[in-house]
Coordinates of C-alpha atoms and ligand atoms in Angstrom, one line a residue:
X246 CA -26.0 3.1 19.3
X247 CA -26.6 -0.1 18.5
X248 CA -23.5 -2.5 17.3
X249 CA -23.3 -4.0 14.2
X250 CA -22.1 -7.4 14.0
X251 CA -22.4 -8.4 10.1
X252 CA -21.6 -6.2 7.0
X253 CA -21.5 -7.0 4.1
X254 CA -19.7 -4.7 1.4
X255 CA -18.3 -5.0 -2.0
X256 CA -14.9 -7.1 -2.3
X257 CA -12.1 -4.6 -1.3
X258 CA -8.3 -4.3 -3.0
X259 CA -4.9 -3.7 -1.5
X260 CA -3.9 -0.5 -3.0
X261 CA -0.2 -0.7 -2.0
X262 CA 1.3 -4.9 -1.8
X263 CA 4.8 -5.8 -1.2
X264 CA 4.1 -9.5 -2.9
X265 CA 8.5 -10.3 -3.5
X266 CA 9.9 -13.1 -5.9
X267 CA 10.5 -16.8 -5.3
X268 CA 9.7 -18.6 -2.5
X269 CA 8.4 -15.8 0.0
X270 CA 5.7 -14.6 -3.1
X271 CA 4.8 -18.1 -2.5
X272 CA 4.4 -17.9 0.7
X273 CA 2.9 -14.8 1.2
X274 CA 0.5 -14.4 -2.2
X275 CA -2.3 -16.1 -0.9
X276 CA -2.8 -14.0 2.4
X277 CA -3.3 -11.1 0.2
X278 CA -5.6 -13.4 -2.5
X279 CA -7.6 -14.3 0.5
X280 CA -9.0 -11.3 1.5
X281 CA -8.4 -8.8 -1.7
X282 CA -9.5 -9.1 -5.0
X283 CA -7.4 -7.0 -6.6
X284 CA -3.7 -5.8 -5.0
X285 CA -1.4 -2.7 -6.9
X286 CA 2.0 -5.1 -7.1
X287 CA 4.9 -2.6 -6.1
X288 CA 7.9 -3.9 -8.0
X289 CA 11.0 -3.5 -5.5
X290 CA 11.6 -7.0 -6.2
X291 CA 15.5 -8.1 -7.5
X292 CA 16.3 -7.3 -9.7
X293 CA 13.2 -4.3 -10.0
X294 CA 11.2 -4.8 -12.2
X295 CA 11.7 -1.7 -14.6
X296 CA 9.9 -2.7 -17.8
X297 CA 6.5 -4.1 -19.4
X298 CA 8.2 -7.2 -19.7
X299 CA 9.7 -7.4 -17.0
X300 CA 6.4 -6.2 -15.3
X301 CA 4.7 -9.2 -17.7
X302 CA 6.7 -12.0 -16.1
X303 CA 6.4 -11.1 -12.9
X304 CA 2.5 -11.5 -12.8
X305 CA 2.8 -14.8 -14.2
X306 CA 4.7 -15.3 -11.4
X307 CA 2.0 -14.1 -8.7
X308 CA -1.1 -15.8 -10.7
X309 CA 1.5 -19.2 -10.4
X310 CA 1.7 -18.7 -6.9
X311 CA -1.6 -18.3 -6.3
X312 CA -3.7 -21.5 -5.0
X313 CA -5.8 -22.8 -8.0
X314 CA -9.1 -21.9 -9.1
X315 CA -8.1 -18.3 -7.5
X316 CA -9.5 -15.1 -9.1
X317 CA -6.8 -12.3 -7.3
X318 CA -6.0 -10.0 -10.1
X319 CA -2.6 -8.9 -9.5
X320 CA -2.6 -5.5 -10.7
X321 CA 1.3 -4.3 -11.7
X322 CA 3.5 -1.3 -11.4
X323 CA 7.3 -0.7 -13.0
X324 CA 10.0 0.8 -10.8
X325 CA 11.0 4.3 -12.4
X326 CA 14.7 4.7 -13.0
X327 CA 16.4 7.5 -14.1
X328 CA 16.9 5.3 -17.8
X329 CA 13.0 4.9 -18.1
X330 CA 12.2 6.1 -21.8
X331 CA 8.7 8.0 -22.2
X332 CA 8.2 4.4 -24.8
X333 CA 8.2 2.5 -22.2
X334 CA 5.5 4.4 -20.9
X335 CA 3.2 3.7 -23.7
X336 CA 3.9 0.6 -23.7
X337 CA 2.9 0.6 -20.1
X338 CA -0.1 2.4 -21.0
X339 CA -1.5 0.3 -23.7
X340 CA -0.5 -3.2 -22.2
X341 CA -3.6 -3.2 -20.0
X342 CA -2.1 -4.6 -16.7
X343 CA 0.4 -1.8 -15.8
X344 CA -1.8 0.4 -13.5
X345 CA 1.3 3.1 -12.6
X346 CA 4.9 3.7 -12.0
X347 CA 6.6 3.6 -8.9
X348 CA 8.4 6.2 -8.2
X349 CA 11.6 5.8 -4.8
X350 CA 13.6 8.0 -4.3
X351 CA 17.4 6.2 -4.4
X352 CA 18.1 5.0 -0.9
X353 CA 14.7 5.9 0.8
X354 CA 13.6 2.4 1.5
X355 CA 14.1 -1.7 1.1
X356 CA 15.3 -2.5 -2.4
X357 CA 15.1 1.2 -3.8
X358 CA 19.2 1.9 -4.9
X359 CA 17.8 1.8 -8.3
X360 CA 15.3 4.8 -8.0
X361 CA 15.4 8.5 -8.9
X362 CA 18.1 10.6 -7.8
X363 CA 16.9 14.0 -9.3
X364 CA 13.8 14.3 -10.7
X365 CA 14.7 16.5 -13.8
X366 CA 16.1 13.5 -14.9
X367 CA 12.7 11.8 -15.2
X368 CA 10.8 14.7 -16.2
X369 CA 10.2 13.6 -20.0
X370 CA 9.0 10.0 -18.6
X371 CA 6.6 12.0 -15.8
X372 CA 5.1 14.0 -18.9
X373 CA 4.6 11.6 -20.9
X374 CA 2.7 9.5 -18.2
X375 CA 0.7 13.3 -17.6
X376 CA -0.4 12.7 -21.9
X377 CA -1.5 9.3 -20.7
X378 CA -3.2 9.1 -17.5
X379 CA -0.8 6.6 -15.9
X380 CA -0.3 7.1 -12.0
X381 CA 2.6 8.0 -10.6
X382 CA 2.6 5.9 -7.0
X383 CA 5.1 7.5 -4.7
X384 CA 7.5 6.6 -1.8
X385 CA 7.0 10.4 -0.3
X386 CA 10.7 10.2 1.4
X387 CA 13.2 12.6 1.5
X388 CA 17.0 10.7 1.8
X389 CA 19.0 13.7 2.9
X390 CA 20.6 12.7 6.1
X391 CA 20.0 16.0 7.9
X392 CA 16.4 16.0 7.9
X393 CA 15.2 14.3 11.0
X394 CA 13.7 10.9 9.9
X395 CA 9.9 12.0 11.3
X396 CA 9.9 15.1 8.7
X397 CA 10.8 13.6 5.6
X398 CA 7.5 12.6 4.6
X399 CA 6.6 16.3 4.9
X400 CA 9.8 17.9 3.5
X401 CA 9.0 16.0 0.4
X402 CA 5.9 16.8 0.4
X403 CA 6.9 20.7 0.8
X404 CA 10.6 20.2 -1.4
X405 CA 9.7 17.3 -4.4
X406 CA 5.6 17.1 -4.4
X407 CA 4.3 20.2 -4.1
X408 CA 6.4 21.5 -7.2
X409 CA 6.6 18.7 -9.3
X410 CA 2.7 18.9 -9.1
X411 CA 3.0 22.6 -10.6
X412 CA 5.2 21.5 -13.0
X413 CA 2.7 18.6 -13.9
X414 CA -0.8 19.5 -12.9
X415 CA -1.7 16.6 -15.1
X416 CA -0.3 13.8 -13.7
X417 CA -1.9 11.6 -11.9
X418 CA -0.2 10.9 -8.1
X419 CA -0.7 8.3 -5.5
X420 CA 1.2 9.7 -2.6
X421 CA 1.6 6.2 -1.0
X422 CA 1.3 5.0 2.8
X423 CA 0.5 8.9 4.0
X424 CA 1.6 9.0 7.8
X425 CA 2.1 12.9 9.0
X426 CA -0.8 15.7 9.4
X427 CA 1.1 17.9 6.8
X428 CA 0.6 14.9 4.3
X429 CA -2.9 14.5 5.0
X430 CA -3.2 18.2 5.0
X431 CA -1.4 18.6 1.1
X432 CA -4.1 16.2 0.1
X433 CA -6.9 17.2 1.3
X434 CA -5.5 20.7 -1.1
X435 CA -5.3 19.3 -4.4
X436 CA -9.1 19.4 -5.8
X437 CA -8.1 17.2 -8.2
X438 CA -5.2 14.2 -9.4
X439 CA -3.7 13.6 -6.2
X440 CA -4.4 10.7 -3.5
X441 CA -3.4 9.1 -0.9
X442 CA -2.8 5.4 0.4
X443 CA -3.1 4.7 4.2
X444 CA -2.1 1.2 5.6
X445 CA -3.1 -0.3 9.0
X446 CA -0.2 -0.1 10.7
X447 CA -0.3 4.1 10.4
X448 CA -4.0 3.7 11.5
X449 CA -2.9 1.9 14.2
X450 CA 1.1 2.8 15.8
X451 CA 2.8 6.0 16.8
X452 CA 6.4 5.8 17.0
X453 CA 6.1 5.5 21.4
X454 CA 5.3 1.9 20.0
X455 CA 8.3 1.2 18.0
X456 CA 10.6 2.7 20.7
X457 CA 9.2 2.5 24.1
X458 CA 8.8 -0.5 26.5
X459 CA 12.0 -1.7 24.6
X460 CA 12.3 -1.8 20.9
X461 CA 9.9 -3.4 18.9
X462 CA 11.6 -4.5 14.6
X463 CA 8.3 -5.5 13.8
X464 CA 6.3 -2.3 14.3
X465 CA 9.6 -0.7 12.0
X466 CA 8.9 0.3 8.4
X467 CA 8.7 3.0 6.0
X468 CA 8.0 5.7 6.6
X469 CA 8.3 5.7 10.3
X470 CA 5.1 5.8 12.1
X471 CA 4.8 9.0 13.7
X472 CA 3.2 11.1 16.6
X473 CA -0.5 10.7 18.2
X474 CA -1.6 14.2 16.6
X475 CA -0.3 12.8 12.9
X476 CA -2.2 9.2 13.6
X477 CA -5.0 11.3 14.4
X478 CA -5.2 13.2 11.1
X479 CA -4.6 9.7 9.2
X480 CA -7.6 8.4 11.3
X481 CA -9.7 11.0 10.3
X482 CA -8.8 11.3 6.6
X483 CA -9.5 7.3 6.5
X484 CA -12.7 7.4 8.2
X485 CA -13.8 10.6 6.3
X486 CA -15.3 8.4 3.3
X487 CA -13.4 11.3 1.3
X488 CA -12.4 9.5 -2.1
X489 CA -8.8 10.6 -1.9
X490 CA -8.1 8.1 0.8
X491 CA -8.2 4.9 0.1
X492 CA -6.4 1.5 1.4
X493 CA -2.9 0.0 0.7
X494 CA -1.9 -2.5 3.4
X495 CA 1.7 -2.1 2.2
X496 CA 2.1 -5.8 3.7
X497 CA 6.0 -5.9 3.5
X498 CA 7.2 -9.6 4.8
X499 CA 11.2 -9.4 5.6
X500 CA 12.5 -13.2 7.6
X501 CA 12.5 -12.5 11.2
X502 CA 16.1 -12.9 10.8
X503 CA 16.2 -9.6 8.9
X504 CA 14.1 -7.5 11.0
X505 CA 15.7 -8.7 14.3
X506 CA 19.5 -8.2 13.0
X507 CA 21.3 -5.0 14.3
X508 CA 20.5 -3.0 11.1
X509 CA 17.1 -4.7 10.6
X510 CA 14.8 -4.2 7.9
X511 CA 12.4 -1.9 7.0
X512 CA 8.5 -3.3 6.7
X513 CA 5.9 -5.3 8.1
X514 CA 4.0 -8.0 6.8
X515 CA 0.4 -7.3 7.8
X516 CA -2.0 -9.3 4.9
X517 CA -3.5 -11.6 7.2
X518 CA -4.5 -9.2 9.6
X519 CA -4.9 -5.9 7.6
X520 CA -8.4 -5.8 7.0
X521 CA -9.6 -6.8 10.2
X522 CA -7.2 -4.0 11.8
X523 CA -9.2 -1.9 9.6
X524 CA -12.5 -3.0 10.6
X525 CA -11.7 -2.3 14.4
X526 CA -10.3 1.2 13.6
X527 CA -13.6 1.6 11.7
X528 CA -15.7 0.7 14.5
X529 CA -13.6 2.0 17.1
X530 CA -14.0 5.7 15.2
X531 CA -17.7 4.6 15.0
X532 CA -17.5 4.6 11.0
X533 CA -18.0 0.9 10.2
X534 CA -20.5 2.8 7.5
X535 CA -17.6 4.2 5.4
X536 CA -15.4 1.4 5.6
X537 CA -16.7 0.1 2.4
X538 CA -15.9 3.1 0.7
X539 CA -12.5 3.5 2.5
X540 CA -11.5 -0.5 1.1
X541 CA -13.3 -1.1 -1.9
X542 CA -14.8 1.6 -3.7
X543 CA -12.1 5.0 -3.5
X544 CA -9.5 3.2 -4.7
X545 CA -11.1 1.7 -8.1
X546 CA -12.3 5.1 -8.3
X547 CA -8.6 6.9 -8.5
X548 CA -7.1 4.5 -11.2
X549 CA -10.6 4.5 -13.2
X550 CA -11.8 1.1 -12.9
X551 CA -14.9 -0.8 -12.2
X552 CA -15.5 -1.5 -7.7
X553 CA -15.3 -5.5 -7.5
X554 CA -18.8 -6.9 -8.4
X555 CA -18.6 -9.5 -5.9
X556 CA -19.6 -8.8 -2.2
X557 CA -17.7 -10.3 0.9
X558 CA -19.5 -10.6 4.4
X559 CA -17.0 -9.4 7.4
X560 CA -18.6 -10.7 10.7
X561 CA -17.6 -9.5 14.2
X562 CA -17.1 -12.6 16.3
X563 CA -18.1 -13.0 20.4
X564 CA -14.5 -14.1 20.9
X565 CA -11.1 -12.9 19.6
X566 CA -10.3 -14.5 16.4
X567 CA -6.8 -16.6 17.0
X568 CA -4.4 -15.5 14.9
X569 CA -1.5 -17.4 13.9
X570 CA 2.1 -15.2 15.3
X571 CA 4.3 -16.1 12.2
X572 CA 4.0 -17.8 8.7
X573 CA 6.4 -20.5 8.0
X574 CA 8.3 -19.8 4.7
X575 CA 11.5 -20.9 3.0
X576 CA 13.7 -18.1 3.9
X577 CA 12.6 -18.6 7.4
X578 CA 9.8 -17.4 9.9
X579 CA 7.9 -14.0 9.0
X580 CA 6.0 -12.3 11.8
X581 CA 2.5 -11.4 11.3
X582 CA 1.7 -7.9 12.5
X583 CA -0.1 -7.8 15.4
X584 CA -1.9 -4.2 16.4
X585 CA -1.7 -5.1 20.2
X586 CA -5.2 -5.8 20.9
X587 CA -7.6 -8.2 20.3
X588 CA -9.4 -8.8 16.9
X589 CA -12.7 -9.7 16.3
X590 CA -13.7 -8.9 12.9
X591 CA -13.1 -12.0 9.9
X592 CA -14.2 -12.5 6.3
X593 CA -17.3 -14.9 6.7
X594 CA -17.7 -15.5 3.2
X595 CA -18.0 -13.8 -0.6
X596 CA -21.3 -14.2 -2.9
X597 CA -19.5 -15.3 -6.4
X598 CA -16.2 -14.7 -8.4
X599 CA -15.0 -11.3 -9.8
X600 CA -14.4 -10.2 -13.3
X601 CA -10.8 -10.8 -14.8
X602 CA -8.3 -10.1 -17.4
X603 CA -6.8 -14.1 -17.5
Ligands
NCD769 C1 8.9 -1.8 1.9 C2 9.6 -3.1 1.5 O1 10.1 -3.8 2.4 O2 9.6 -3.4 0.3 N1 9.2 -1.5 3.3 C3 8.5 -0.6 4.1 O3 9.0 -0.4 5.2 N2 7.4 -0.2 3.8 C4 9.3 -0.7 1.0 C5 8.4 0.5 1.1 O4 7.3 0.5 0.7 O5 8.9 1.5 1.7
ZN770 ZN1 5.5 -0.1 0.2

């Protein structure tokens, strides 16, 4: 077969960013500017950010940490609480940069106390975002203590999903950062209002890399990465060019400090590196053709807006392309995440600027 070195495809989005508050959105905003043109903001910053206004304030903040002369569109999300009103929804709904609600289940990950402890509490908020169209992007988590940590991406699937999506056939779900077969599986079910994000670091780890060879913080996050055969089906379901896969890095930047402490933190910060991770899975699954579709088109598609008009060029270069091991910030050092092996693909350069809001 012969190898492709150049390709050119439309601008892709991050479908699932971790971009914080303060000085670490600072820091960290224009990795994800650099190489995305549009990113779906999760909102687990502190305090969350649980209404329009809220939501409002925070993108000023990302478009004033973003270098000037920048056209990133941060797209925003609010954090579902069990005090969310069905108003706020329509408000959400007609404010024109809210794209969908998060929805953590309390205790399942960094920053999510705040989330939903029983979902028939929410259920008048989840209708009314059925009536209008919003997506509901979800941590797929279990937090019961007695399911094994590598099964509560599919007990929820099986226990919270699977029902609430008979309740609702109508809504509209992102069932974020998939990472077991049985996920994958559920998807690939539902004919219609239900996708899936898949980050780089699922494509990429098993848990044998977290655990063996000593332990390894910054291959941690949520949900856990899990066995060969469930990397496998994420591999496949990525590569498949099937529209209800699409990308979310999930770039989650924690200090060092955090993630090397005793009870360190869940997440890793991967925007520098997520899309030429992707591009080698691509290649290495011999799929560099759907990639386009996997990073730029399926996503638009799911929350019904237009691809990016502008095009990037991603070249594959004769040598490794030096990466840098950490960012400096203000809160300290942040590892970049590195896949264990060499990468070769970068962003050579992008014909023209993309359509925005501001
Ligand atoms: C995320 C974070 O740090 O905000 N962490 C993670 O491990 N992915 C939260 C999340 O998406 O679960
Ligand atoms: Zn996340």
């Amino acid at each position: 077969m012969m190898s492709v070195n150049e390709l050119t495809i439309r601008r892709p989005d991050d479908w699932h960013a971790h971009l914080r508050d303060g000085s670490m959105l600072r820091a960290v905003a224009e990795w994800t500017a650099r190489d995305f043109g549009r990113a779906i903001v999760m909102p687990n910053v502190v305090p969350p950010a649980t209404t329009v206004s809220d939501a409002a304030d925070y993108r000023q903040r990302v478009l004033d940490a973003l270098p000037e002369g920048c056209d990133f569109e941060p797209l925003m999300t609010l954090y579902l609480t069990e005090s969310t009103t069905p108003e706020e929804i329509d408000r959400a709904a007609s404010s024109g940069f809210v794209k969908a609600v998060k929805l953590f289940p309390a205790g399942a990950t960094t920053n999510s106390d705040n989330g939903v402890r029983d979902i028939d509490r929410v259920m008048p908020v989840l209708e009314r975002m059925a009536e209008t169209g919003m997506v509901l992007s979800v941590h797929g988590e279990v937090t019961d203590q007695d399911v094994d940590i590598f099964d509560r991406e599919a007990v929820f699937v099986d226990q919270v999903l699977d029902p609430l999506r008979r309740r609702l056939p109508e809504l509209r779900i992102v069932l974020e950062h998939v990472t077991s077969a049985h996920g994958v599986e559920y998807v690939l079910s539902a004919d219609r209002n239900l996708a899936a994000t898949i980050t780089p670091h699922h494509l990429v780890l098993t848990r044998s890399h977290i655990l063996s060879g000593g332990i390894h913080p910054h291959y941690y996050c949520l949900p856990v990465a899990k066995g060969p055969e469930d990397r496998k089906a994420i591999r496949c379901a990525a590569v498949s060019g099937d529209a209800r896969f699409f990308f979310g890095s999930d770039s989650a930047p924690h200090p060092d400090a955090a993630k090397m402490r005793a009870a360190g933190s869940a997440g890793i910060f991967n925007a520098p590196t997520a899309l030429a991770c992707v591009a080698a899975v691509f290649e290495e699954e011999g799929s560099l053709d759907t990639l386009e579709t996997f990073v730029a088109m399926s996503g638009p598609a799911f929350y019904n807006l237009q691809a990016n008009s502008s095009r990037i060029t991603l070249c594959r270069r004769e040598h490794p392309v030096a990466i840098p091991e950490r960012i400096m910030t203000e809160d300290g050092p942040v590892t970049i995440f590195d896949p264990g092996f060499a990468l070769y693909w970068q962003v050579e350069g992008r014909d023209g600027q993309d359509n925005t809001t501001f």
